[in-house]
Short mmCIF file of C-alpha atoms and ligand atoms in Angstrom, two decimals:
data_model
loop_
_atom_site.label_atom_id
_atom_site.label_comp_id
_atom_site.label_asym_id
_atom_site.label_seq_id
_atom_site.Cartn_x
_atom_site.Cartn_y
_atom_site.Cartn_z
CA UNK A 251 0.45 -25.90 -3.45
CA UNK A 252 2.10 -23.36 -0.88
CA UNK A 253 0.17 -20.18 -2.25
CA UNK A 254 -0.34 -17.83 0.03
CA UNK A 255 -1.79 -13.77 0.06
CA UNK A 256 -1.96 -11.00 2.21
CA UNK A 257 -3.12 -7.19 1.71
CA UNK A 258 -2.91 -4.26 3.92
CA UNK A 259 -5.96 -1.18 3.55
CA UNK A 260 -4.00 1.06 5.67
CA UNK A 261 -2.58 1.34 9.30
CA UNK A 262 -3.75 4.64 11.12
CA UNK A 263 -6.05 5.36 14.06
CA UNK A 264 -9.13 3.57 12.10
CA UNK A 265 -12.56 5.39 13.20
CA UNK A 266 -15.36 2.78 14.05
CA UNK A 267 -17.76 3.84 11.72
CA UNK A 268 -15.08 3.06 8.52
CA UNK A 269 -13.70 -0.65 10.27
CA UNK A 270 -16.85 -2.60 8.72
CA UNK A 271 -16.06 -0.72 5.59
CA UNK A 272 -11.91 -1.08 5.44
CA UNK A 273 -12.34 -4.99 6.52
CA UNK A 274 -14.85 -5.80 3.92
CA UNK A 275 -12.98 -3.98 1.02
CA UNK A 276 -9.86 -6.03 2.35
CA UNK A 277 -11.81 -9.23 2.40
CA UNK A 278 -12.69 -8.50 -1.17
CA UNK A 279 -9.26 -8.33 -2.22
CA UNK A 280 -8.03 -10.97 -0.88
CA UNK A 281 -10.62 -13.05 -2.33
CA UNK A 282 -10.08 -11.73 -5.86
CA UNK A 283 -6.09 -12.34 -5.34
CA UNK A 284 -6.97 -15.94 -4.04
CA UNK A 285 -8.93 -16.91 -6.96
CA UNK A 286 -6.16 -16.12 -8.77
CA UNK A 287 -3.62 -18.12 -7.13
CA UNK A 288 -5.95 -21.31 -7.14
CA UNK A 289 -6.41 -21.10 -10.73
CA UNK A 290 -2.66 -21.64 -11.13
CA UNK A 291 -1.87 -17.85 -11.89
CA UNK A 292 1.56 -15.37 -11.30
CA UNK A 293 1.84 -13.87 -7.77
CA UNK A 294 1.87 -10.65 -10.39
CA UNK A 295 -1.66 -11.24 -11.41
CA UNK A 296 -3.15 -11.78 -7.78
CA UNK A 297 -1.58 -8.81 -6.34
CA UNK A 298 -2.82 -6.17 -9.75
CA UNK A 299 -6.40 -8.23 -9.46
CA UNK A 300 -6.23 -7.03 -5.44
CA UNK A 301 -4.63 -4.22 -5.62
CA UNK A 302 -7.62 -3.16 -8.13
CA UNK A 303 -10.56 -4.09 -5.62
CA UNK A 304 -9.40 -1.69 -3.10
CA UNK A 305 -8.43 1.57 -5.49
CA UNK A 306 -11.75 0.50 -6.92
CA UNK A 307 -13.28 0.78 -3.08
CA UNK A 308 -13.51 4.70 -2.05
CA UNK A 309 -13.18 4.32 1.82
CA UNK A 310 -9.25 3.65 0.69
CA UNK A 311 -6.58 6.49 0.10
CA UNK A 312 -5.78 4.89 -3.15
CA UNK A 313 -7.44 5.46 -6.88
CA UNK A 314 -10.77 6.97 -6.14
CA UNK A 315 -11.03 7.97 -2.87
CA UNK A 316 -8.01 9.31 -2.23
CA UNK A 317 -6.92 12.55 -0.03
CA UNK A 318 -6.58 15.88 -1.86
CA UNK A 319 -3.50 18.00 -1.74
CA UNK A 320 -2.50 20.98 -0.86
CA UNK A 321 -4.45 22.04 -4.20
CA UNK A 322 -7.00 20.30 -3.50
CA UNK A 323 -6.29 17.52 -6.96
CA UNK A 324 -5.66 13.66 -5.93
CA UNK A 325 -1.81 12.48 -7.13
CA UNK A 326 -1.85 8.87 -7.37
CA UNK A 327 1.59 6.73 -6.62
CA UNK A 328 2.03 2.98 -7.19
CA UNK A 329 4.50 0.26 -7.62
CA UNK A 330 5.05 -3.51 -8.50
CA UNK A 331 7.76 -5.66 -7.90
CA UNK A 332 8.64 -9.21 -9.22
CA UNK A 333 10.45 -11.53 -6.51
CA UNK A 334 11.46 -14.15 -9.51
CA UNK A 335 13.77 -11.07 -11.21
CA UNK A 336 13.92 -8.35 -9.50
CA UNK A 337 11.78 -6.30 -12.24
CA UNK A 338 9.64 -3.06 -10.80
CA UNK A 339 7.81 -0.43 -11.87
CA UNK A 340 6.73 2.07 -9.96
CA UNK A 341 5.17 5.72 -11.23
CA UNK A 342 4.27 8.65 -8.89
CA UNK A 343 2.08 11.96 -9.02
CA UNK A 344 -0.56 10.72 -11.94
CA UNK A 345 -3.73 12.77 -11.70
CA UNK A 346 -5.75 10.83 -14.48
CA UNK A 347 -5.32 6.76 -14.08
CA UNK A 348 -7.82 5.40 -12.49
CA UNK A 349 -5.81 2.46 -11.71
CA UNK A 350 -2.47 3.46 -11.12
CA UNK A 351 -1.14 0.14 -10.06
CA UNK A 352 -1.84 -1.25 -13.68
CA UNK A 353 0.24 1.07 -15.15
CA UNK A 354 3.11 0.42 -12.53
CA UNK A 355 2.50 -3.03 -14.01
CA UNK A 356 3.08 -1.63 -17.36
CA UNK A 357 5.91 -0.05 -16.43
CA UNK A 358 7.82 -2.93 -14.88
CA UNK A 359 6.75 -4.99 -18.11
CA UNK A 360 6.98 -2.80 -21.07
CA UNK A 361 9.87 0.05 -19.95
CA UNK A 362 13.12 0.26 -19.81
CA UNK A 363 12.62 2.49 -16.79
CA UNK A 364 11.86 2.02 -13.20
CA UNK A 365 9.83 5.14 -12.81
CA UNK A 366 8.09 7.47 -14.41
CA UNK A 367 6.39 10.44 -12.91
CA UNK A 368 3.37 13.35 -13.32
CA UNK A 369 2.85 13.79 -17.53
CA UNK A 370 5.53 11.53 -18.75
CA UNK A 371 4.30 8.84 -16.55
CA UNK A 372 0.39 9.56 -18.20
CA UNK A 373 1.61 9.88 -22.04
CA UNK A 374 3.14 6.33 -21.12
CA UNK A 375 -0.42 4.84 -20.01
CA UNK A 376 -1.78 6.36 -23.19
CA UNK A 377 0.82 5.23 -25.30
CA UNK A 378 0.40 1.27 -23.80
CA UNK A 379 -3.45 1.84 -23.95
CA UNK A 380 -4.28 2.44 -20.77
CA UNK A 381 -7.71 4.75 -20.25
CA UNK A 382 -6.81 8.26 -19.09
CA UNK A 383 -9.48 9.21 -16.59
CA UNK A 384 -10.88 12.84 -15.66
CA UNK A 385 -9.19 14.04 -12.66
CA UNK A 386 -12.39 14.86 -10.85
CA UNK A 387 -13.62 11.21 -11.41
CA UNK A 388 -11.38 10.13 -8.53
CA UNK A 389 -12.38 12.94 -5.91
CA UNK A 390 -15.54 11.70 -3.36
CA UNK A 391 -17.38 14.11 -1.11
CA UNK A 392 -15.95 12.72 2.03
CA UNK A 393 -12.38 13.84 0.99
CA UNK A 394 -13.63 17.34 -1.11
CA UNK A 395 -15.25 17.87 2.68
CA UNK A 396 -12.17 17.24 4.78
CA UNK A 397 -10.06 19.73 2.45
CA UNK A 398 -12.53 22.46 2.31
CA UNK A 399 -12.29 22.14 6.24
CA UNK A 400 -8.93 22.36 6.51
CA UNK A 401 -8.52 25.24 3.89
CA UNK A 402 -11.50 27.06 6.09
CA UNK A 403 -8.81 26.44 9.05
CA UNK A 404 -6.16 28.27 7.33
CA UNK A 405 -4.47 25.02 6.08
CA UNK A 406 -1.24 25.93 6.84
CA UNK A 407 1.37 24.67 9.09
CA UNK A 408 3.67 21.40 9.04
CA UNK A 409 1.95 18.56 7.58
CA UNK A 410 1.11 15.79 10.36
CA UNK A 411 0.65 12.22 9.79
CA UNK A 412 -3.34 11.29 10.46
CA UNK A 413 -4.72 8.19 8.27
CA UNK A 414 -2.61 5.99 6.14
CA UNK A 415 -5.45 3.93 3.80
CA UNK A 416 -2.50 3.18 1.17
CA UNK A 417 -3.23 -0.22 0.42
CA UNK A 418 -0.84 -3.26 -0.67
CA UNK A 419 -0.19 -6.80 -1.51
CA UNK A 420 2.12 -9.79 -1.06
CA UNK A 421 1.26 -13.10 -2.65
CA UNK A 422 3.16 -16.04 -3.38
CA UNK A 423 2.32 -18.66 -6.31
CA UNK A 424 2.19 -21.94 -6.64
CA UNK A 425 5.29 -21.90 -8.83
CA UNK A 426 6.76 -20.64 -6.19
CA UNK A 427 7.21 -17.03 -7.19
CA UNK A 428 6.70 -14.06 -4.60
CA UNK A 429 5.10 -10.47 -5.84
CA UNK A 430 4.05 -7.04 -4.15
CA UNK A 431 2.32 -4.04 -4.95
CA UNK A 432 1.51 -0.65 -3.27
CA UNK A 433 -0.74 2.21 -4.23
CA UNK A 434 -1.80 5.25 -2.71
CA UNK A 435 -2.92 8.75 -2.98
CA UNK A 436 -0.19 9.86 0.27
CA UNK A 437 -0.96 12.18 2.78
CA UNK A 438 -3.82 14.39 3.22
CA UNK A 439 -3.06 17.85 2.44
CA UNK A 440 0.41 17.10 1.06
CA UNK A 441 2.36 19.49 -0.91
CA UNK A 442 1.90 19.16 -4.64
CA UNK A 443 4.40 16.99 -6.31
CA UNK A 444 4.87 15.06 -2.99
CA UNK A 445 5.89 11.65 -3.35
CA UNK A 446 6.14 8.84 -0.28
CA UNK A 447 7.06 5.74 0.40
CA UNK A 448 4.90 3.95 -1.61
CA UNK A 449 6.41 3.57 -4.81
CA UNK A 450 10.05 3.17 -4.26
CA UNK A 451 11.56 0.01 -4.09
CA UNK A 452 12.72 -1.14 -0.84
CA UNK A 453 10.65 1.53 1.56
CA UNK A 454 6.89 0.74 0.16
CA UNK A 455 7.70 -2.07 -1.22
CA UNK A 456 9.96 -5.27 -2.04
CA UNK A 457 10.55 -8.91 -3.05
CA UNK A 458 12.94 -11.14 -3.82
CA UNK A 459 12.08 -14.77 -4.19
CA UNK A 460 15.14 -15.89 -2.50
CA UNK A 461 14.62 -13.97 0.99
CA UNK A 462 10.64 -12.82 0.92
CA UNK A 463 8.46 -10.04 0.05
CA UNK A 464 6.68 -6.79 2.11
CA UNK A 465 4.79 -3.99 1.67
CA UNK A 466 4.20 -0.59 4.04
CA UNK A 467 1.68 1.86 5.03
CA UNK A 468 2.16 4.54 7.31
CA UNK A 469 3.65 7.68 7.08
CA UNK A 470 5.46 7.67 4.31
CA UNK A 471 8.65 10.10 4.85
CA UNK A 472 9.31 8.09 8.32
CA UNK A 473 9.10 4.70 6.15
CA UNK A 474 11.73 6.06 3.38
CA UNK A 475 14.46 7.13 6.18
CA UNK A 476 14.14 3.51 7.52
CA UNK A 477 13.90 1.41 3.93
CA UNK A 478 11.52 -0.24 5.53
CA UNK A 479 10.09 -2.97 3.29
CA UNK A 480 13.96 -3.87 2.57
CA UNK A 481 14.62 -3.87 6.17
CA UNK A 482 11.66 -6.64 6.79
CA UNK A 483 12.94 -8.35 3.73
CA UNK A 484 16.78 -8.58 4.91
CA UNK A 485 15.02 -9.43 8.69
CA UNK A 486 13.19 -12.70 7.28
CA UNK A 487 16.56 -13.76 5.58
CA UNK A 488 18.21 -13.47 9.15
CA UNK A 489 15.47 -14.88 11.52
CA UNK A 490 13.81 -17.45 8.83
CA UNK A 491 10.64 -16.43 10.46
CA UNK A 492 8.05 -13.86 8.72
CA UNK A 493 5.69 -12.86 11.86
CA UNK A 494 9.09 -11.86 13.97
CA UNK A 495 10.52 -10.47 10.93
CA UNK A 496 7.64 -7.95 11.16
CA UNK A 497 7.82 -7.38 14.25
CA UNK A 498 11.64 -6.56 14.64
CA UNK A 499 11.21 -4.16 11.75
CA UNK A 500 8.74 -2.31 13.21
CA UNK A 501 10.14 -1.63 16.58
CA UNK A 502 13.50 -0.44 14.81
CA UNK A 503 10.57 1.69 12.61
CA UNK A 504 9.49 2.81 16.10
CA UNK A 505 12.09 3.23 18.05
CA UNK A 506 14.42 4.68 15.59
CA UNK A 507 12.18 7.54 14.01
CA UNK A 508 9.12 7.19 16.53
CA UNK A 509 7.56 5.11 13.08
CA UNK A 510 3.61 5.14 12.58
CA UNK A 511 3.10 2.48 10.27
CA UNK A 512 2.80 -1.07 9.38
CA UNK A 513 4.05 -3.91 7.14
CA UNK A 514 2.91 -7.18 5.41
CA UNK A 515 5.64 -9.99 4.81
CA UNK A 516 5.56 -13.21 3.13
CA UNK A 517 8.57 -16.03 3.07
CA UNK A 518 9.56 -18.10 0.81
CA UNK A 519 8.13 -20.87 2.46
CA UNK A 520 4.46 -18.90 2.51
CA UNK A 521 4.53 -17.78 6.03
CA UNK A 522 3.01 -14.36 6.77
CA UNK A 523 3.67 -11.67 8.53
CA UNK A 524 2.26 -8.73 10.16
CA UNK A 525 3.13 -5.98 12.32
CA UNK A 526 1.97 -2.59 13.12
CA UNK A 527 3.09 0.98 15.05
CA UNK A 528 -0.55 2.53 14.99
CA UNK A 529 -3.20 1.76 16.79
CA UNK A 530 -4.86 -0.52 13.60
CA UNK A 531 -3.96 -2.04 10.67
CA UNK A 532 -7.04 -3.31 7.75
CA UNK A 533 -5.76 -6.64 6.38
CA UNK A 534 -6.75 -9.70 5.37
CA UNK A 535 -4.69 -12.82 4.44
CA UNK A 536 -5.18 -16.55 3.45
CA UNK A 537 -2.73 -19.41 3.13
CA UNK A 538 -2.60 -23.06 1.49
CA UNK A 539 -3.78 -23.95 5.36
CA UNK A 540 -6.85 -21.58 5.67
CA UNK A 541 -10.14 -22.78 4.63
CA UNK A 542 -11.53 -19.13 3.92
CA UNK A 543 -9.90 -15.61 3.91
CA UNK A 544 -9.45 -13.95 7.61
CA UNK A 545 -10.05 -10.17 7.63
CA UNK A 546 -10.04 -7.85 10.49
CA UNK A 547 -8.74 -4.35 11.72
CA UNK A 548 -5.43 -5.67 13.62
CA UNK A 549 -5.26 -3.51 16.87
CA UNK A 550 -1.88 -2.67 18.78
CA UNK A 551 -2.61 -2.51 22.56
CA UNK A 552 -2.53 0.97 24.07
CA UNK A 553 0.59 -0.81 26.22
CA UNK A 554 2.32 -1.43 23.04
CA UNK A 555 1.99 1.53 21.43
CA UNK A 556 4.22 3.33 23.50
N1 LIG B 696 2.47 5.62 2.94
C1 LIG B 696 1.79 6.52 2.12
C2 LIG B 696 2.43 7.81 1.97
O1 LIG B 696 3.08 8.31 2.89
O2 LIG B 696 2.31 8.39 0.93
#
């Protein structure tokens, strides 16, 4: 059985006090996804189930725990993608789903559409009976703090790239059937209505059973000039190898926009790959090979990073 799973919880400049925390919510993911694969179920199911853990986990940028806005209200994107044919869903700027990758799930399941946004993606989740969530539910003290700070500094001026928790998945069945998944609550401070790389097919996120599957983190308007997770896709398909695949991506990510960011990649074959801009990446990953899931903070060397 060839199954295979890797998620990302983000690839910034990762304080020391929040690694223990980022690599044990990753861990946790990964575990969840795993048991799914070894119990014979869709690369769909492992990356929701893990995908879950870690919006579930506050010390992520994704379901509760996210950044504020500009406003200071959490807008939650997320998408799904289906290797075996080519179905997403993806939905962007909900305030009141808890979970938002279950209803990009929904979406790629049980729409005719690819994406829904803001209200008309939330009267969708409540129509497929979803549970709508109060929008303070998903706002934690650590992130109310850092916006009150940055309001009390004026909180004006260009928005600048600082953490990147976004977290993802890639698995791979044992029917042979790749899947990915992305969610986030974007950048800190972003303007309301802001949408990033996350949910769009081909920059956050893609997968294709025929070529591989990736998902991104990182600064999200960098990732969508450079369709990223397509570009590590159509790299695998060229070099047959996931880890260089990764790797070539990013340093066109870095080279051509300056990228800060990072990707996860799996082949068809279940290889893995992973490759970062930033100084860390939170991941965790197990194959058919591994006895137990691996999970660290990935660190670039200062060398590399420039
Ligand atoms: N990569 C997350 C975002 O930019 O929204």
């Amino acid at each position: 059985m060839n199954i295979a799973i890797v998620v990302h919880g983000g690839a910034w400049d990762i304080p020391p006090e929040l690694q223990a925390e980022h690599v044990a919510g990753c861990r946790a993911a990964a575990e969840t996804g795993w048991a799914v694969l070894t119990a014979g179920g869709p690369a769909l199911d492992a990356v929701e189930t893990a995908i879950r853990v870690m919006e579930n986990h506050p010390v992520f940028d994704a379901g509760r725990g996210s950044h504020l806005n500009r406003d200071g209200e959490v807008e939650l994107d997320a998408g799904m993608m289906d290797g075996r044919t080519l179905m997403a869903g993806a939905v962007a700027a909900v305030r009141r789903v808890a979970n938002p990758i279950s209803l990009a799930r929904r979406v790629l399941h049980d729409s005719p559409h690819v994406f829904l946004v803001g209200a008309g993606a939330e009267a969708f989740a409540a129509a497929v009976g979803l549970p709508l969530c109060d929008p303070d539910d998903l706002i934690v003290e650590r992130e109310r703090g850092l916006w009150q700070a940055r309001r009390a500094a004026g909180g004006e001026g260009r928005p600048a790239f600082g953490s990147a928790d976004t977290v993802g998945a890639v698995a791979l069945d044992a029917a042979g059937n790749l899947a990915v998944g992305n969610s986030t609550g974007g950048t800190f401070f972003k303007h309301p209505g802001r949408v990033g790389d996350t949910p769009l097919i081909g920059c956050g996120l893609y997968a294709d059973n025929t070529v591989g599957a990736a998902a991104c983190t990182g600064w999200g308007e960098q990732i969508m000039k450079t369709v990223l997770a397509k570009t590590v896709v159509d790299q695998i398909a060229l070099l047959g190898d996931a880890d260089v695949a990764a790797e070539v991506a990013i340093s066109y990510f870095k080279r051509r926009v300056g990228g800060l960011g990072g990707v996860i990649c799996i082949s068809p074959a279940g290889q893995i790959g992973l490759a970062h801009s930033t100084p860390h990446m939170a991941h965790a990953y197990r194959t058919a090979e591994m006895p137990a899931v691996v999970a660290a903070i990935r660190r670039v060397s200062r060398k590399e990073e420039q």
